[in-house]
Tab-separated table of C-alpha atoms in Angstrom:
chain	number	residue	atom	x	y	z
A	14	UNK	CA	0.000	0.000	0.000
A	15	UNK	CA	1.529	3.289	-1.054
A	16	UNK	CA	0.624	6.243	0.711
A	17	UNK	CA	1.729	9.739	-0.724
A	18	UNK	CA	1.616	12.647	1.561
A	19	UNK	CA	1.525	16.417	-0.435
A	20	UNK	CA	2.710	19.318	2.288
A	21	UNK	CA	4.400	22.275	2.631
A	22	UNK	CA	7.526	22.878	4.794
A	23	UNK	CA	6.138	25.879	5.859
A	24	UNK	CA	2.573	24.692	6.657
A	25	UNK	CA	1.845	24.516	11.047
A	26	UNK	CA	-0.809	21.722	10.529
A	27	UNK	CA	1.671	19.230	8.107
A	28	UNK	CA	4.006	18.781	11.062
A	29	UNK	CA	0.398	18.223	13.490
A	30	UNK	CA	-0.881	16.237	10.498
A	31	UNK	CA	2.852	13.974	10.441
A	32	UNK	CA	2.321	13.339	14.179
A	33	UNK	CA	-1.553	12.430	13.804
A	34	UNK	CA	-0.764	10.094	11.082
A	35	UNK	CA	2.315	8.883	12.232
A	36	UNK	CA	0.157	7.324	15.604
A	37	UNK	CA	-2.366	5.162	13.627
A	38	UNK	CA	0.595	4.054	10.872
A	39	UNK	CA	2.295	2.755	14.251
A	40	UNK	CA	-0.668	0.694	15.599
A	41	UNK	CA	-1.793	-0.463	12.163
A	42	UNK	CA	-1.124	-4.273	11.643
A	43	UNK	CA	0.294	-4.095	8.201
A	44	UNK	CA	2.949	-1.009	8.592
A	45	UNK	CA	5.709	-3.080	7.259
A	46	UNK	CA	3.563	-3.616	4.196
A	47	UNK	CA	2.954	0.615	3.606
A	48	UNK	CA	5.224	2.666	1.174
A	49	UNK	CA	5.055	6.337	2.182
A	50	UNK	CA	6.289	9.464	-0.004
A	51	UNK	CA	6.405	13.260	0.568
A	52	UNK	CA	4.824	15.059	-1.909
A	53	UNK	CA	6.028	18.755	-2.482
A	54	UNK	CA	3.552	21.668	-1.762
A	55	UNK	CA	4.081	25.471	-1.811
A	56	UNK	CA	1.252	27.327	-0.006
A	57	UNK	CA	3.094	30.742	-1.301
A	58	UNK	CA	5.458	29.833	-4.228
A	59	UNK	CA	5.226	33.619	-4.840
A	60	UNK	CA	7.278	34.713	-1.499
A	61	UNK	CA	10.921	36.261	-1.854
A	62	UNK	CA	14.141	33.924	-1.068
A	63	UNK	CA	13.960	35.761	2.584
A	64	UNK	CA	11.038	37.771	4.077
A	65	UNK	CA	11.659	40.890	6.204
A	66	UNK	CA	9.249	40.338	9.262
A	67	UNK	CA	7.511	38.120	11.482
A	68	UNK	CA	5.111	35.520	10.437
A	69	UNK	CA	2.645	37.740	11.951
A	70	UNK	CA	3.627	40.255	9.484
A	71	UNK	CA	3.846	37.941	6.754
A	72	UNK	CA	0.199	36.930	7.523
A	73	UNK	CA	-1.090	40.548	7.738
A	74	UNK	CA	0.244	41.903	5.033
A	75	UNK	CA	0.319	39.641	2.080
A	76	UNK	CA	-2.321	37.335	2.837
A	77	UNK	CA	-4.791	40.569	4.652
A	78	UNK	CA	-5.279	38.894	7.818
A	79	UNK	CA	-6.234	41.214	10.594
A	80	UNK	CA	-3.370	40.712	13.510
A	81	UNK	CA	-6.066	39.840	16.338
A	82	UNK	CA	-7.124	36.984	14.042
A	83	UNK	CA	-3.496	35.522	13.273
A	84	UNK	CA	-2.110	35.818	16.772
A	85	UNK	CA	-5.983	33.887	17.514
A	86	UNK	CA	-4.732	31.627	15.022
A	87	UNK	CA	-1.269	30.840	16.462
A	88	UNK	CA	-2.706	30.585	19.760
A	89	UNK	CA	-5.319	27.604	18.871
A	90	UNK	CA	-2.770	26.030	16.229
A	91	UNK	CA	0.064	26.153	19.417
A	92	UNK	CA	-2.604	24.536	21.261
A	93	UNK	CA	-3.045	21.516	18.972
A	94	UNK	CA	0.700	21.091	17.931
A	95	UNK	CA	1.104	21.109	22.082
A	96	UNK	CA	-1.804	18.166	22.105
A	97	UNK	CA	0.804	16.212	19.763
A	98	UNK	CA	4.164	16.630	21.853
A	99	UNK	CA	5.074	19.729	19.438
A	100	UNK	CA	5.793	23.010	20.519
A	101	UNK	CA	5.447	25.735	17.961
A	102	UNK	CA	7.199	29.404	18.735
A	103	UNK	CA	5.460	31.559	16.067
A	104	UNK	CA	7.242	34.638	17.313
A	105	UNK	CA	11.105	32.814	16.641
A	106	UNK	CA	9.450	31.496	12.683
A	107	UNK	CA	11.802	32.871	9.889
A	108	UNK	CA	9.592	33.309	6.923
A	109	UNK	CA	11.748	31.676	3.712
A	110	UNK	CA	10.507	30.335	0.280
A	111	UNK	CA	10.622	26.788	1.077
A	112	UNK	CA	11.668	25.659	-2.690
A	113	UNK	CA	14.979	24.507	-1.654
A	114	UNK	CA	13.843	23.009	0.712
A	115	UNK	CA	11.800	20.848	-0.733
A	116	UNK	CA	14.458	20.265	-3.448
A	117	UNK	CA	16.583	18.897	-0.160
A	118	UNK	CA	14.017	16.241	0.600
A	119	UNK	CA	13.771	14.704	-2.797
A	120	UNK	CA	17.526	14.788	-2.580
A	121	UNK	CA	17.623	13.349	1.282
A	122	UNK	CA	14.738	10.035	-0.751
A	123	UNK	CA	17.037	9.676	-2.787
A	124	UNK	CA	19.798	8.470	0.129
A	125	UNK	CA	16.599	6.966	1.683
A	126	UNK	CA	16.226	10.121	4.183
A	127	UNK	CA	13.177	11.340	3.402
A	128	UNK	CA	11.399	11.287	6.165
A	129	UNK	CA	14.059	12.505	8.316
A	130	UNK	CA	14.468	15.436	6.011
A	131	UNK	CA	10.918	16.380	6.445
A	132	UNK	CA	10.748	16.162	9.903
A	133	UNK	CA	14.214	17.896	10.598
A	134	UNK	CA	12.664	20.876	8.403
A	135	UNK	CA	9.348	20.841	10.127
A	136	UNK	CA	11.034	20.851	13.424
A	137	UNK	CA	13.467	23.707	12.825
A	138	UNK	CA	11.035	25.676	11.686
A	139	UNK	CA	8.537	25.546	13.657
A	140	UNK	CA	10.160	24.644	16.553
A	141	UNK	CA	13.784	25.876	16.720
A	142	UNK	CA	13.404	29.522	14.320
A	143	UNK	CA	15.743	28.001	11.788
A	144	UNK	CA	15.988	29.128	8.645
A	145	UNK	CA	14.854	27.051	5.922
A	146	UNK	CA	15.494	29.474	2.343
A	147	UNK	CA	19.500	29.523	3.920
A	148	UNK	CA	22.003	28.201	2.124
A	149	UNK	CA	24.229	27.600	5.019
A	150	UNK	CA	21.288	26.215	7.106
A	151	UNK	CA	20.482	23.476	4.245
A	152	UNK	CA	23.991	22.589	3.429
A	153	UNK	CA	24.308	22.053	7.723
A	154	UNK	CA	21.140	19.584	7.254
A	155	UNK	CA	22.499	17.921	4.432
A	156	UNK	CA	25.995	17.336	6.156
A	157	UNK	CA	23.818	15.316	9.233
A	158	UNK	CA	22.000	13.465	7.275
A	159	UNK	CA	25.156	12.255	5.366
A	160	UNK	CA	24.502	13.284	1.904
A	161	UNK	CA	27.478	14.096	0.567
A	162	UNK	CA	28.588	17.508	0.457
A	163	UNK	CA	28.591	18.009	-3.797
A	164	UNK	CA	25.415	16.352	-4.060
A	165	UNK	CA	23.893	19.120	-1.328
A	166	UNK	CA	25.744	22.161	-3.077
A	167	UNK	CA	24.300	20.924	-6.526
A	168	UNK	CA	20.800	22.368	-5.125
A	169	UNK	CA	22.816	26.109	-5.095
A	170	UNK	CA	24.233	25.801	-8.209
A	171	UNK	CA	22.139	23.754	-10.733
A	172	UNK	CA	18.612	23.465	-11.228
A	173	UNK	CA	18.630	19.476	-9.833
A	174	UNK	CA	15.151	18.526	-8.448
A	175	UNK	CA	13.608	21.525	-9.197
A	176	UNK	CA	11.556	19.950	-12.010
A	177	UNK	CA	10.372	17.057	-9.112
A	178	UNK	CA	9.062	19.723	-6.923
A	179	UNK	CA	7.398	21.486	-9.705
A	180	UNK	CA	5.939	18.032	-11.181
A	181	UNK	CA	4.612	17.076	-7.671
A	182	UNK	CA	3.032	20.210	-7.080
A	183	UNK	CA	1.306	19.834	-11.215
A	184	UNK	CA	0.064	16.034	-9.593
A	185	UNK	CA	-1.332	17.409	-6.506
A	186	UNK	CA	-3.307	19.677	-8.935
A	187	UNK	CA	-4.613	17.460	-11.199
A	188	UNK	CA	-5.519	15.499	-8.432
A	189	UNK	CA	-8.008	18.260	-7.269
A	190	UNK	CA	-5.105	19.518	-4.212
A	191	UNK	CA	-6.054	22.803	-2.921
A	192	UNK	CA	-4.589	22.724	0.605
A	193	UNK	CA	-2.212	20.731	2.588
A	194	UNK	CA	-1.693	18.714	4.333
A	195	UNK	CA	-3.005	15.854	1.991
A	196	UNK	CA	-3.043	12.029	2.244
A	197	UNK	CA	-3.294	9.971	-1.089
A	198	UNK	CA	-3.626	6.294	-0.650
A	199	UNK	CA	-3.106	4.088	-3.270
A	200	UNK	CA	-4.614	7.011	-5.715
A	201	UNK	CA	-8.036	5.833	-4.405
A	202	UNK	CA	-8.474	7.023	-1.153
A	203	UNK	CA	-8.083	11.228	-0.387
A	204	UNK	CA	-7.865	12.770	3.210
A	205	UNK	CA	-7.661	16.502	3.804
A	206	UNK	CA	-5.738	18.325	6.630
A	207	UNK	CA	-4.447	16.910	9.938
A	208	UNK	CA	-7.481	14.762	10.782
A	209	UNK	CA	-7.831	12.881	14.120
A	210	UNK	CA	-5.719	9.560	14.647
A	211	UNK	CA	-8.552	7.577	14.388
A	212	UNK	CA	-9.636	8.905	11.047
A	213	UNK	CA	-6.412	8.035	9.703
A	214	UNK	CA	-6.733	4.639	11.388
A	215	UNK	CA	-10.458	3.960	9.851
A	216	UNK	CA	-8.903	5.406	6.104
A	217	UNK	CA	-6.282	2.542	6.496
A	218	UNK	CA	-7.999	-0.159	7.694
A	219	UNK	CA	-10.125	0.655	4.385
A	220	UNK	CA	-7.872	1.214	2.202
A	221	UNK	CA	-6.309	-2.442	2.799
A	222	UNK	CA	-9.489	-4.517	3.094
A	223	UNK	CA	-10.201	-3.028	-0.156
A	224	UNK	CA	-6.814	-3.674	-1.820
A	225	UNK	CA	-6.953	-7.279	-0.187
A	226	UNK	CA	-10.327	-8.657	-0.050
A	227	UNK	CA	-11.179	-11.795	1.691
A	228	UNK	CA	-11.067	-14.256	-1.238
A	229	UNK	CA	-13.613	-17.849	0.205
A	230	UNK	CA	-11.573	-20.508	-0.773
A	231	UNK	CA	-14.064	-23.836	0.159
A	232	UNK	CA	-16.366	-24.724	-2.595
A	233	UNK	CA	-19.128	-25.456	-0.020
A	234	UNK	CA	-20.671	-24.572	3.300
A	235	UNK	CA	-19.110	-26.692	6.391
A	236	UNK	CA	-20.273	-27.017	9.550
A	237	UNK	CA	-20.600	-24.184	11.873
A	238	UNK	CA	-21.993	-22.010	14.013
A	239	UNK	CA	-24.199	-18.364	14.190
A	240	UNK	CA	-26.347	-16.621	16.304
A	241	UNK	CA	-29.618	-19.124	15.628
A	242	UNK	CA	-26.967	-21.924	16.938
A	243	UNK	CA	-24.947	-24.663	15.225
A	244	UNK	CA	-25.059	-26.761	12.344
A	245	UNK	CA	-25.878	-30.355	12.852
């Protein structure tokens, strides 16, 4: 079962929506048998290498959010990243375009790091005020996960994975995406944003009874037993 997950670096409920579905994929019986892939996602593709201001700023001003509402915002989203053993510091966020940074995480899959790419990024950006658009922040990421060093400083000097990012991003739309984060299972089954655990335990539970089906292998009926009692 393959489950592809489309999200943004710099999206507060894709790290809540990592944890949520990171719970049930622990307690579901067939884990070993589940493929999962990050999925690139830009909720502003439009914003500047580096952004002078806070994320309240950034919120205010080029999305015309009132401040009361975003600092209401922060507070409830805190609330539920806290309810998840996360804990978000909106004030410490550095606002970066996260393109790199997703260009890093196809590059970390391909040295099978992908996850750990994602949820390095997701931490130190939420979590730590790190700065995801930096060159010398990425290339320091790179170095721990042990991708080599060349490999890493291809993403500052060539265009390498930029046309993955961009073709995820042209899936998710086709695939009617409009917000993240997004879980795609086995292109059959669609969940949006960082539902409970237990919906993401009912969607997999689902998805494999209906990608393995009980198949009745005895010809006839043998003897047993129901509610009305047993066969004689």
């Amino acid at each position: 079962m393959k489950i592809e997950i489309w999200s943004d670096v710099a999206c507060p409920w894709c790290f809540i929506g990592k944890r949520r579905f990171e719970a049930a994929l622990a307690d579901f019986p067939h884990r070993d048998a589940v493929e999962v892939q990050w999925r690139s996602y830009q909720l502003d593709p439009g914003l500047p290498e580096h952004y002078d201001g806070t994320e309240l700023e950034y919120l205010s001003t080029r999305k015309g959010m009132a401040p009361q509402q975003v600092s209401q915002m922060f507070n409830h989203v805190a609330e539920q990243a806290r309810g998840e053993g996360l804990e978000y510091r909106f004030d410490n966020v550095v606002v970066a375009n996260s393109f790199t940074a997703h260009r890093l995480i196809h590059l970390a899959a391909a040295h099978g790091q992908q996850d750990a790419a994602k949820e390095r990024l997701l931490s130190d950006h939420f979590e730590h005020g790190k700065d995801i658009g930096s060159r010398d922040y990425l290339a320091a990421l790179g170095s721990d996960l042990e991708i080599p060093d060349a490999e890493v400083e291809a993403l500052f000097t060539t265009d390498k994975y930029a046309d993955d990012v961009r073709n995820d991003v042209e899936d998710g739309r086709a695939l009617g995406i409009s917000g993240v984060p997004f879980f795609v299972i086995d292109r059959k089954f669609g969940l949006s944003g960082a539902q409970p655990t237990e919906t993401f335990t009912a969607a997999l539970s689902q998805a494999w009874q209906d990608a393995n089906p009980l198949v009745l292998v005895n010809s006839g009926d043998g003897e047993a037993c129901g509610p009305d009692g047993c066969s004689v």
